[in-house]
CSV table of C-alpha atoms and ligand atoms in Angstrom, one decimal:
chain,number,residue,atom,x,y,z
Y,3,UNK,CA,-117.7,-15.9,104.6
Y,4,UNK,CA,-117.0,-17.3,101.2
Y,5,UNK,CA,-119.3,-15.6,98.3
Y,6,UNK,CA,-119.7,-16.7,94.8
Y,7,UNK,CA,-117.8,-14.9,92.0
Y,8,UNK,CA,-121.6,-12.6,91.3
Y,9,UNK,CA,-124.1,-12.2,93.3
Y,10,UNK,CA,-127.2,-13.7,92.8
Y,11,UNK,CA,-129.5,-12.3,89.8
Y,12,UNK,CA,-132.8,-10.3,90.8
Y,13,UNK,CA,-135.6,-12.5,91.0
Y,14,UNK,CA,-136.9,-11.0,87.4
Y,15,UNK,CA,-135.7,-11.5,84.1
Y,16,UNK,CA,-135.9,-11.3,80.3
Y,17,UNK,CA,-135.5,-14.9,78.9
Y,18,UNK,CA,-134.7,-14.7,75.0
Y,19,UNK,CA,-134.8,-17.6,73.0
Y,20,UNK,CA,-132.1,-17.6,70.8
Y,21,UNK,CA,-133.3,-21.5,68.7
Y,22,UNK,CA,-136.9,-20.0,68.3
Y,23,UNK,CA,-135.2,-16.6,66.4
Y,24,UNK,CA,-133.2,-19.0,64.2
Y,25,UNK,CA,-136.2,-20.2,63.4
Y,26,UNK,CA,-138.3,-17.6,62.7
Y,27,UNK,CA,-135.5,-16.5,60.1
Y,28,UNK,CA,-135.4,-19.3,58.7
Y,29,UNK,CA,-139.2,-20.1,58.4
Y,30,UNK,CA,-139.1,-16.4,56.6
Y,31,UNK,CA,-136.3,-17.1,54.3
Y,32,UNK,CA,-138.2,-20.3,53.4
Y,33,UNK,CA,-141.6,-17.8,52.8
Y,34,UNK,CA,-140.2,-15.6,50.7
Y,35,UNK,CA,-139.2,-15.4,46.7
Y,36,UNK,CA,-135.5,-17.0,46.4
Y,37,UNK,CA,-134.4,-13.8,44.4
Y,38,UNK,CA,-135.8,-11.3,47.5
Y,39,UNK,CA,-132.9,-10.9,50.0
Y,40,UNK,CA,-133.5,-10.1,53.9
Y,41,UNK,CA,-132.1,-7.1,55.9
Y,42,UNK,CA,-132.5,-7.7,59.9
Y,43,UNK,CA,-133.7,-4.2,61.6
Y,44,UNK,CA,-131.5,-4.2,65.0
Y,45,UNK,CA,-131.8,-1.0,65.8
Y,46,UNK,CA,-132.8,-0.3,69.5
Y,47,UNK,CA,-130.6,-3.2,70.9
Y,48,UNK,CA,-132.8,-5.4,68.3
Y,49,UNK,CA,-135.5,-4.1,70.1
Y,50,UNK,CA,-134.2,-5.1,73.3
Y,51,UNK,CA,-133.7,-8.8,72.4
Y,52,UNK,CA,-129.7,-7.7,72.2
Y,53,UNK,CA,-128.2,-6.5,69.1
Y,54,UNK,CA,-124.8,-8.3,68.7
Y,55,UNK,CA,-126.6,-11.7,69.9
Y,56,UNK,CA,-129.8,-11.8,67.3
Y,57,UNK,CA,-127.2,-10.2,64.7
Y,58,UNK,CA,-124.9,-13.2,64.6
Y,59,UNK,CA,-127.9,-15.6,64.5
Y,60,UNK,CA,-129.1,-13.9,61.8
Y,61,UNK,CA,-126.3,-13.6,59.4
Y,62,UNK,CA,-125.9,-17.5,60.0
Y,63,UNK,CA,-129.2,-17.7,58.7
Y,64,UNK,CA,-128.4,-16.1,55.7
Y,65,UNK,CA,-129.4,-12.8,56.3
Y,66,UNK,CA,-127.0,-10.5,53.7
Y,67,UNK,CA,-127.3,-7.0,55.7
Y,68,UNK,CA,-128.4,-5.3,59.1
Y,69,UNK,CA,-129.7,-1.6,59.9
Y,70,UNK,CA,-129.6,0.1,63.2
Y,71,UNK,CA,-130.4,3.8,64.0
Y,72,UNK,CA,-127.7,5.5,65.9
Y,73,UNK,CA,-124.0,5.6,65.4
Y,74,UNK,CA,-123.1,4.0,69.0
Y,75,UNK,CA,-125.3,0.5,67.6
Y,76,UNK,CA,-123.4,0.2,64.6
Y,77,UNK,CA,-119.9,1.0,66.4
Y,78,UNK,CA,-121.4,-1.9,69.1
Y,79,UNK,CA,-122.0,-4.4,66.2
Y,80,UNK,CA,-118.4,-3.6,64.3
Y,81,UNK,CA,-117.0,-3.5,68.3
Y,82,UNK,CA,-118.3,-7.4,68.6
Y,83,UNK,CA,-116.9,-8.2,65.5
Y,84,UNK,CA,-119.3,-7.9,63.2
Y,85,UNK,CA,-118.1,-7.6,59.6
Y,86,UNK,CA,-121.5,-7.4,57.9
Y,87,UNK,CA,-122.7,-4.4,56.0
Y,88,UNK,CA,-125.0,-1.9,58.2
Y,89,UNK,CA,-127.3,0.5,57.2
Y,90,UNK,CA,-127.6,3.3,59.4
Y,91,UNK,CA,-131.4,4.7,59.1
Y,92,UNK,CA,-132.6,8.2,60.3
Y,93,UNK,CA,-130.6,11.2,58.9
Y,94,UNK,CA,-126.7,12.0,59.5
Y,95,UNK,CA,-125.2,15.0,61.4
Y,96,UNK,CA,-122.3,16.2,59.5
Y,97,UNK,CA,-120.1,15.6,61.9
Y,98,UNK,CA,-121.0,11.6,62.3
Y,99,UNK,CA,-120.1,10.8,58.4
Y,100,UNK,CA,-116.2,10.2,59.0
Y,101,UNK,CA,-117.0,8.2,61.4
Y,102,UNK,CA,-119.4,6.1,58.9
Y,103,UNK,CA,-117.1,5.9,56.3
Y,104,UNK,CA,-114.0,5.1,58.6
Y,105,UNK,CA,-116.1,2.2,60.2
Y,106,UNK,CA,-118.0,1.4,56.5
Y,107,UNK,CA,-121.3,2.1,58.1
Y,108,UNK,CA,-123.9,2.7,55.0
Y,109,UNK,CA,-125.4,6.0,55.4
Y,110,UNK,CA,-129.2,6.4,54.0
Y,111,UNK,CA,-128.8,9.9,52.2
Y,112,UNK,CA,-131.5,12.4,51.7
Y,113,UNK,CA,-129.8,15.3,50.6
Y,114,UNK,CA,-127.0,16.9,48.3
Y,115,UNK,CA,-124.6,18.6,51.3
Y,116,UNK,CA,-124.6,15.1,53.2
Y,117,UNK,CA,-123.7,13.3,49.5
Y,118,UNK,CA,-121.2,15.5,48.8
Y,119,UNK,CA,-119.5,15.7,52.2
Y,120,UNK,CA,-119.7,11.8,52.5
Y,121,UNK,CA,-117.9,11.9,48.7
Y,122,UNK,CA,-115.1,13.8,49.6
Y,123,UNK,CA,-114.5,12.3,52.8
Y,124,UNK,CA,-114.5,8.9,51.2
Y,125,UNK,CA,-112.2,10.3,48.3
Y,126,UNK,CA,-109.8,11.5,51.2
Y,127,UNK,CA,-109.5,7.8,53.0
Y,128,UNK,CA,-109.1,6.4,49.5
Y,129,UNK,CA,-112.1,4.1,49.7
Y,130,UNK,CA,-115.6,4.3,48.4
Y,131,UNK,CA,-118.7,4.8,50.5
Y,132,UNK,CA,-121.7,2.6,50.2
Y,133,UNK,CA,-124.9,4.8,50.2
Y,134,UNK,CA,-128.8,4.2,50.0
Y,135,UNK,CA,-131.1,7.3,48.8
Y,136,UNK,CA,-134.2,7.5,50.7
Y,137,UNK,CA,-137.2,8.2,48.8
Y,138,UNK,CA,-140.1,9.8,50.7
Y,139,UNK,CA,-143.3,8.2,49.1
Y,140,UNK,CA,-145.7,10.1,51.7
Y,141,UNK,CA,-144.7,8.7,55.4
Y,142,UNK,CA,-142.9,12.5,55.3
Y,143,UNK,CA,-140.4,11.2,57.8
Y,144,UNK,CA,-137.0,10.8,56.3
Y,145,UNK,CA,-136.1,10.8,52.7
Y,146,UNK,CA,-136.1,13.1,49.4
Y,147,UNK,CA,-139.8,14.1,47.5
Y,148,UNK,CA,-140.0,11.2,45.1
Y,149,UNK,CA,-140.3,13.6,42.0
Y,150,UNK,CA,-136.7,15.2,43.5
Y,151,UNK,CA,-134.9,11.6,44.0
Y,152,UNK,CA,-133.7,10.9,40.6
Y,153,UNK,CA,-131.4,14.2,40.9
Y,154,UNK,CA,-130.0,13.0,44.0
Y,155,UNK,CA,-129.6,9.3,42.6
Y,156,UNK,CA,-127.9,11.1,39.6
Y,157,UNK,CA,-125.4,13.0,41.7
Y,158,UNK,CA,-124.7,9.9,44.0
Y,159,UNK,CA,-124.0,8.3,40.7
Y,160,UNK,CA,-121.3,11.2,40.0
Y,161,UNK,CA,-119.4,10.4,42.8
Y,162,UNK,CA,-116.6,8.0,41.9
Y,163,UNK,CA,-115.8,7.5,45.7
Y,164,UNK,CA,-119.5,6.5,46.5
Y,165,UNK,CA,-122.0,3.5,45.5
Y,166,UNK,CA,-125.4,3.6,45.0
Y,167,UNK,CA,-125.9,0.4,47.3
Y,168,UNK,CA,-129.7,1.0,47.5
Y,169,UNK,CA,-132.9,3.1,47.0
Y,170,UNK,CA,-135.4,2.6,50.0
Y,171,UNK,CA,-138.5,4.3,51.2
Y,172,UNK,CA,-140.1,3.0,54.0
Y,173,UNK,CA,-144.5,2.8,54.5
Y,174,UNK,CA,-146.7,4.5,56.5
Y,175,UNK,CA,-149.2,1.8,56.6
Y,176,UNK,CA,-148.3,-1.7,55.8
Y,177,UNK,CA,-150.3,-4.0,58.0
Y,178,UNK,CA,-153.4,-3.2,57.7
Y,179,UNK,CA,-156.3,-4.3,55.3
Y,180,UNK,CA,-156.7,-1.2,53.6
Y,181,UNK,CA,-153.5,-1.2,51.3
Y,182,UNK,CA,-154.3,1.6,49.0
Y,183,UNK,CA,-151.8,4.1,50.6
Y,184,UNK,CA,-149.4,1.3,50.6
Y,185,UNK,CA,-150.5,1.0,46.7
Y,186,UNK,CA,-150.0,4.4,46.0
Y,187,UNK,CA,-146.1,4.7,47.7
Y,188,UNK,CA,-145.6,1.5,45.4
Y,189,UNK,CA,-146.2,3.1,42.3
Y,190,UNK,CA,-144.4,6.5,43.0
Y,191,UNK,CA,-141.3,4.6,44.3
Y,192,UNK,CA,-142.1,2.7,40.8
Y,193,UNK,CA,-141.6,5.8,39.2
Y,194,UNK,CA,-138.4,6.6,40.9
Y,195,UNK,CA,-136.9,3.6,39.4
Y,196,UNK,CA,-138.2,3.7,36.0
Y,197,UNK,CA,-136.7,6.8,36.0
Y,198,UNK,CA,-133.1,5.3,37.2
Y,199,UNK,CA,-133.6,2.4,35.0
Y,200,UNK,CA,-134.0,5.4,31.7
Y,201,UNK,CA,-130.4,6.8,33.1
Y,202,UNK,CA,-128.8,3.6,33.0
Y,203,UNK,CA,-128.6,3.9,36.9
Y,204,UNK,CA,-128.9,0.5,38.5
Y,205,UNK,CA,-128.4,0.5,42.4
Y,206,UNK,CA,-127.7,-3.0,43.6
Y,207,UNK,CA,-130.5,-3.0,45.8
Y,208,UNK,CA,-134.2,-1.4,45.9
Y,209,UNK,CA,-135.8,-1.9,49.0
Y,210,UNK,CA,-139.5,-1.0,50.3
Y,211,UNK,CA,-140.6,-3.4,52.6
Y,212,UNK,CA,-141.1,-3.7,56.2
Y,213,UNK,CA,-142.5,-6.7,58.2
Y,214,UNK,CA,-145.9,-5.8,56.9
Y,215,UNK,CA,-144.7,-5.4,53.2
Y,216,UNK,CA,-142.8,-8.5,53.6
Y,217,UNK,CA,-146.3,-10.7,54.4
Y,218,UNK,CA,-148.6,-9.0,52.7
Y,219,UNK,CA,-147.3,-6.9,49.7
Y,220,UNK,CA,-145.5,-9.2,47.6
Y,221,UNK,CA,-145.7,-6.8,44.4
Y,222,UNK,CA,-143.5,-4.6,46.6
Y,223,UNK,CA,-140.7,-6.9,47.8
Y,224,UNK,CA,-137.9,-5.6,45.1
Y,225,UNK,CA,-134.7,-6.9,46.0
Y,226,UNK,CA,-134.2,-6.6,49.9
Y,227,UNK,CA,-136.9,-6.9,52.9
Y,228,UNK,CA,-136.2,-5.1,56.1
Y,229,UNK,CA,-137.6,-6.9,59.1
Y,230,UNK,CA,-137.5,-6.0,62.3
Y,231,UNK,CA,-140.4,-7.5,64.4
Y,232,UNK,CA,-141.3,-10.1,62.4
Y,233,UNK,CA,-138.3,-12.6,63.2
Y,234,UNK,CA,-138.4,-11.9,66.8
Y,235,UNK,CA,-142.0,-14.1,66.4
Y,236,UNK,CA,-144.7,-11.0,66.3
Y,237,UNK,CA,-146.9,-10.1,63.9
Y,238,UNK,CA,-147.0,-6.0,63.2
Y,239,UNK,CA,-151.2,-6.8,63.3
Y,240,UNK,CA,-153.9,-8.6,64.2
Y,241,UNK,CA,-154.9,-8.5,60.1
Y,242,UNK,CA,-151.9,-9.4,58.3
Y,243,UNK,CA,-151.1,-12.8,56.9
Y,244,UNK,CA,-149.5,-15.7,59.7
Y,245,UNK,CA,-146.5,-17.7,58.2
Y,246,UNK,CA,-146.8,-20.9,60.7
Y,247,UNK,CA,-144.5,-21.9,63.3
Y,248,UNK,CA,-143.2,-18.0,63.9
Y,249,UNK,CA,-143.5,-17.2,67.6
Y,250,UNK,CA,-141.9,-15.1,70.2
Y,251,UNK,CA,-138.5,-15.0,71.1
Y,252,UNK,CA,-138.9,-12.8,74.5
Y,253,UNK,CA,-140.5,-14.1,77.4
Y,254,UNK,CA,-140.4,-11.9,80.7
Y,255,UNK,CA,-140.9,-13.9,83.9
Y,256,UNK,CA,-140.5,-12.5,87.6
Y,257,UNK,CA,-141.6,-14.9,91.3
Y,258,UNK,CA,-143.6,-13.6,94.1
Y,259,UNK,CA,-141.8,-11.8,96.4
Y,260,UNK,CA,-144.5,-11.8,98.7
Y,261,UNK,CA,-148.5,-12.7,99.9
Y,262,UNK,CA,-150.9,-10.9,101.6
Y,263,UNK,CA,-154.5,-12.4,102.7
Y,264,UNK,CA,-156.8,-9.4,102.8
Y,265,UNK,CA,-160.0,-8.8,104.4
Y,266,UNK,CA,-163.5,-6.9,102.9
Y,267,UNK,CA,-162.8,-3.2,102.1
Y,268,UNK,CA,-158.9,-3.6,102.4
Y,269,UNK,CA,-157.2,-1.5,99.5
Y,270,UNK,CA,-154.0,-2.5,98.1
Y,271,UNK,CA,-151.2,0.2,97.2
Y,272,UNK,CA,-150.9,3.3,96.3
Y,273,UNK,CA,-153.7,5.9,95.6
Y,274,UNK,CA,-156.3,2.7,97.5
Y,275,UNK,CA,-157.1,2.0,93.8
Y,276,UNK,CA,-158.4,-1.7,94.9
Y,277,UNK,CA,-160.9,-2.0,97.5
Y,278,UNK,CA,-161.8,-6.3,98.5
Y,279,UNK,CA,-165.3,-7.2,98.5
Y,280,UNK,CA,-164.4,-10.5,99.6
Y,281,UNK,CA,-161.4,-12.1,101.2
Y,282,UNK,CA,-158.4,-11.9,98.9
Y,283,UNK,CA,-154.9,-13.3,98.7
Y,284,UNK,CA,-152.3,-10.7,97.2
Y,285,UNK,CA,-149.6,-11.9,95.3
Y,286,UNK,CA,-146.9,-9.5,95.2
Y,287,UNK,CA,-144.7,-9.3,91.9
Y,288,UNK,CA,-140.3,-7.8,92.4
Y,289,UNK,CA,-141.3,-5.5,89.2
Y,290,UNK,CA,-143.0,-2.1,87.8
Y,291,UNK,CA,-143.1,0.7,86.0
Y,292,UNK,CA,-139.3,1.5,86.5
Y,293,UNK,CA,-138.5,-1.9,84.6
Y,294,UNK,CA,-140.8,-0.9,81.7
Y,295,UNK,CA,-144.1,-2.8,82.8
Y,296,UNK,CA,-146.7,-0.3,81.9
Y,297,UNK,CA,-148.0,1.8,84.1
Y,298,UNK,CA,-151.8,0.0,84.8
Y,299,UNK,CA,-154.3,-0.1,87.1
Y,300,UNK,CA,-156.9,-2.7,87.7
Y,301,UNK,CA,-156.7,-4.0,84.1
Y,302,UNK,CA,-154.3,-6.6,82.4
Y,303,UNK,CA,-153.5,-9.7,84.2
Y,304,UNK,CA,-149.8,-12.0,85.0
Y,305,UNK,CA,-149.3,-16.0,84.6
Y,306,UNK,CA,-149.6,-17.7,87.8
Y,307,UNK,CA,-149.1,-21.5,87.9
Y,308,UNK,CA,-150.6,-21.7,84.4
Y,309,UNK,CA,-153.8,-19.5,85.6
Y,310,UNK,CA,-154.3,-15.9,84.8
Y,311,UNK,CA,-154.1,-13.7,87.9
Y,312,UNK,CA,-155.8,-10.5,87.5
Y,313,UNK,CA,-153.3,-6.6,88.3
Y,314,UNK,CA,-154.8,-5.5,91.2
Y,315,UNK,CA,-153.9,-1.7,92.4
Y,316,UNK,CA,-151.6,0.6,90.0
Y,317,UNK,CA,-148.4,-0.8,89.0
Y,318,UNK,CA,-145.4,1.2,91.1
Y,319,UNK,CA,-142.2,1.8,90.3
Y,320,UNK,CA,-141.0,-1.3,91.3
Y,321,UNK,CA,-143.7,-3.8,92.2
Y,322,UNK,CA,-147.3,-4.4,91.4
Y,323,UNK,CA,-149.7,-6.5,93.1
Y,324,UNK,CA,-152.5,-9.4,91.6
Y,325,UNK,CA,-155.2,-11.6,93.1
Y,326,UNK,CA,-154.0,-15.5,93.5
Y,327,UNK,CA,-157.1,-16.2,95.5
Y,328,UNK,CA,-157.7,-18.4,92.7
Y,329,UNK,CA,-154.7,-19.8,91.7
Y,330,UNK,CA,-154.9,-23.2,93.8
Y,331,UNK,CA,-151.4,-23.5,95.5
Y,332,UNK,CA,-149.8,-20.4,94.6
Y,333,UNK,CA,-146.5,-19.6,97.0
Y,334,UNK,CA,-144.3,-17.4,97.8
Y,335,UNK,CA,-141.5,-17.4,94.8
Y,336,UNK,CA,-143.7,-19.1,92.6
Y,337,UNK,CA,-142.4,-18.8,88.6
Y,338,UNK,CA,-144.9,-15.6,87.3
Y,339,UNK,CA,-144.5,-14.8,83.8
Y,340,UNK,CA,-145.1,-11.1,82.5
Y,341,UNK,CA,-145.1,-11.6,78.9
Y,342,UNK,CA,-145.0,-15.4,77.6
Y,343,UNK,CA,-146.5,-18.6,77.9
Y,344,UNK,CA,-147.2,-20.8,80.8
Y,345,UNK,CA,-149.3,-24.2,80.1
Y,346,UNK,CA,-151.7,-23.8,78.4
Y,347,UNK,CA,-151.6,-19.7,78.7
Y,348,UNK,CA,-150.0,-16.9,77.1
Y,349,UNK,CA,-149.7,-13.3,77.5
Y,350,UNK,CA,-148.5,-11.5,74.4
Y,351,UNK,CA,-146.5,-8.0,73.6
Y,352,UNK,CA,-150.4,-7.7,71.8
Y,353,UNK,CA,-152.1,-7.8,74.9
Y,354,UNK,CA,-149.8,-5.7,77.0
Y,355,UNK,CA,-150.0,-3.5,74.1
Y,356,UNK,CA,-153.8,-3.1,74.3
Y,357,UNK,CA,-153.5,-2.4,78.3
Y,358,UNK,CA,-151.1,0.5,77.8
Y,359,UNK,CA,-152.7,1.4,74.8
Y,360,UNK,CA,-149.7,1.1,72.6
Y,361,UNK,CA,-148.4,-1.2,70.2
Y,362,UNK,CA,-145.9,-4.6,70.5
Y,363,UNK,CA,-142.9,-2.4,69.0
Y,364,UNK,CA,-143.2,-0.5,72.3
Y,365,UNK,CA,-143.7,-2.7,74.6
Y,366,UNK,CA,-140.7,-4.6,73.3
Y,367,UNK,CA,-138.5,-2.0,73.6
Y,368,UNK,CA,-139.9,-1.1,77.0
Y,369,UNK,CA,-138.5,-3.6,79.1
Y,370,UNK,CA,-135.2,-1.8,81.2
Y,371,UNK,CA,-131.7,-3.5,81.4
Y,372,UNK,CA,-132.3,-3.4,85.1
Y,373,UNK,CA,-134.1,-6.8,84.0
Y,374,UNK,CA,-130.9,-8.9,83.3
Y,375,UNK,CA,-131.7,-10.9,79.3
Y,376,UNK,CA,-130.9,-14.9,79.7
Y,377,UNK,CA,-130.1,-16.4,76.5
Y,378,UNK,CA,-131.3,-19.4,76.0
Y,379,UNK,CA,-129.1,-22.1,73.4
Y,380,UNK,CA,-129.7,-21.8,70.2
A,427,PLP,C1,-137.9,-0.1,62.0
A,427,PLP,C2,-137.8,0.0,60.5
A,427,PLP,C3,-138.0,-1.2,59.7
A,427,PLP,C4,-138.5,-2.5,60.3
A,427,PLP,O1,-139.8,-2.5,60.5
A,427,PLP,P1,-140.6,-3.7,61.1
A,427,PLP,O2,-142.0,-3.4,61.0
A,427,PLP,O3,-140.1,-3.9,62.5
A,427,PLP,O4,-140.2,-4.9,60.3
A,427,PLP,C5,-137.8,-1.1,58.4
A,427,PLP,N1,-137.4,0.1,57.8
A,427,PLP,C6,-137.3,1.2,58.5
A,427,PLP,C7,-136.9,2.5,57.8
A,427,PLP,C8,-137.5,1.2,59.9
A,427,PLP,O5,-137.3,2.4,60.6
């Protein structure tokens, strides 16, 4: 018996669209002021689009810097290659910043140990570390009380063997239509750099803005945007402003792996959470709740030969069932798409969002590796 060189994929997979991302970029680059410069946001494996992949794309596109969360992304991204500056987000353990200044991983610094430690350590290696202060404006997440972060940005500015390569603070609200928190984080980051300005303490770059700042808060883009969402072709709300021709870069598709006809008062899987009142035929989908589709039950419906097939049952750990009764043809492996568009259809991370009762980011980031990602040219 002669096999191939790898077996055969699963009959189940997340398709990413590497052309429509460079698009997306570039459609944003095109949208925004020439002076305003854009940070990509790939933390969480870009959120789950694949980190190293979108990052290359996007630095082709022109994008001048990338942030991730952890340590292990950014040593992935420097591991493929990848030469670009990286901000890491969140907050440092102590014991993570040699590692950040050995790899030149840009640390966003809330506090005077992790400043000093980072100073000396840099001094040590004979090389100076690039730094952004993180202002907390009122998301009370990361970052230093705005009335303390002129102090901090004072110290940085001490340091010979560190550079104040940004100030950031990040909103709490964004993309929605009430912008007056957003309005009042504005003016006390404002105050922040009117106060650096005073000092003669220019960082190279301030930055503010999220997806949602970047559409709909001009008066707050600064130097720098930080997009995440946005380029992978979804909008952080239904209310925020559109810029045309952005759509999705992730489409998740599966087949049938089987069909059952069912007669009146026949349930279908566990818990007999769908009872026929009529003759059905079951369509029978190779994924669940163990590859990140959400855990539903009788709500939310797949792609079927370019109709909608309504989730019949709760979703198990790895399958979930829908009624094809009406889906004229509909076979055993049949194409079934998850999240995506088929014809004249299209399911959205929005609308799987509203059947778990989340939101896009999530369900983005939901999908397992046990689904293999297909790249698609670009
Ligand atoms: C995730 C994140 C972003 C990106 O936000 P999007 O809404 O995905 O554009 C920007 N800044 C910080 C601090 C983040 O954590």
């Amino acid at each position: 018996m002669t096999l191939s060189a790898t077996p055969p994929p699963r009959p189940a997979w997340v398709e990413i669209d590497r052309a429509q991302f460079r698009r997306n970029l570039e459609l944003i680059h095109a949208d925004k002021p020439p002076g305003v410069k854009v940070l990509s946001v790939v933390k969480d494996n870009a959120f789950g689009h694949g980190a190293v992949e979108l990052s290359r794309i996007a630095l082709e596109t022109g994008v001048v810097h990338l942030a991730v969360v952890t340590l292990a992304e950014a040593l992935e991204l420097r591991g493929a290659g990848i030469t670009a500056p990286i901000l890491l987000l969140g907050n440092r353990q102590l014991e993570e910043l040699p590692w950040c200044v050995e790899h030149d991983l840009s640390c966003a610094v809330q506090d005077e140990e992790n400043i000093l430690a980072l100073a000396r350590i840099a001094t040590r290696a004979n090389r100076r570390a690039a730094v952004h202060l993180k202002v907390n404006t009122g998301m009370n997440r990361f970052g230093r009380h705005w009335l303390e972060a002129t102090s901090l940005a004072e110290l940085i500015h001490q340091q010979p063997s560190l550079e104040l390569a940004g100030v950031m603070s990040h909103f709490a609200m964004s993309d929605e239509s009430d912008k007056t928190f957003a309005n009042l984080q504005i003016e006390r980051f404002r105050e922040v750099q009117t106060a650096l300005e005073a000092r003669g303490i220019r960082p190279r770059y301030y930055h503010l803005c999220n997806s949602g700042g970047l559409l709909d808060l001009p008066h707050a883009h600064f130097d720098l945007v930080r997009v995440g969402l946005l380029p992978l072709g979804v909008f952080p709300s239904k209310v925020c402003r559109r810029i045309a021709g952005i759509a999705p870069v992730m489409a998740v598709k599966t087949r049938l792996a089987a069909v059952q006809d069912i007669g009146v008062g026949d349930t279908v899987g566990y818990g007999l959470r769908y009872k026929a009142e009529s003759p059905r035929r079951i369509g029978v989908l190779p994924v669940g709740y163990g590859d990140g589709f959400p855990r539903i039950r009788n709500q939310g419906h797949v792609l079927v030969r370019g109709h909608r097939a309504p989730l019949v049952g709760t979703v198990a750990m790895d399958a979930f069932m829908v009624d094809i009764t009406d889906v004229p043809g509909a076979k055993i492996w049949d194409e079934v798409v998850l999240q995506g568009r088929q014809g004249d259809e299209e399911i959205t991370a929005h609308d799987l969002a509203a059947w778990k009762g989340s939101v896009s980011y999530d369900i983005l980031t939901s999908w397992r590796e046990r689904l293999p990602r297909v790249y698609l040219p670009g």
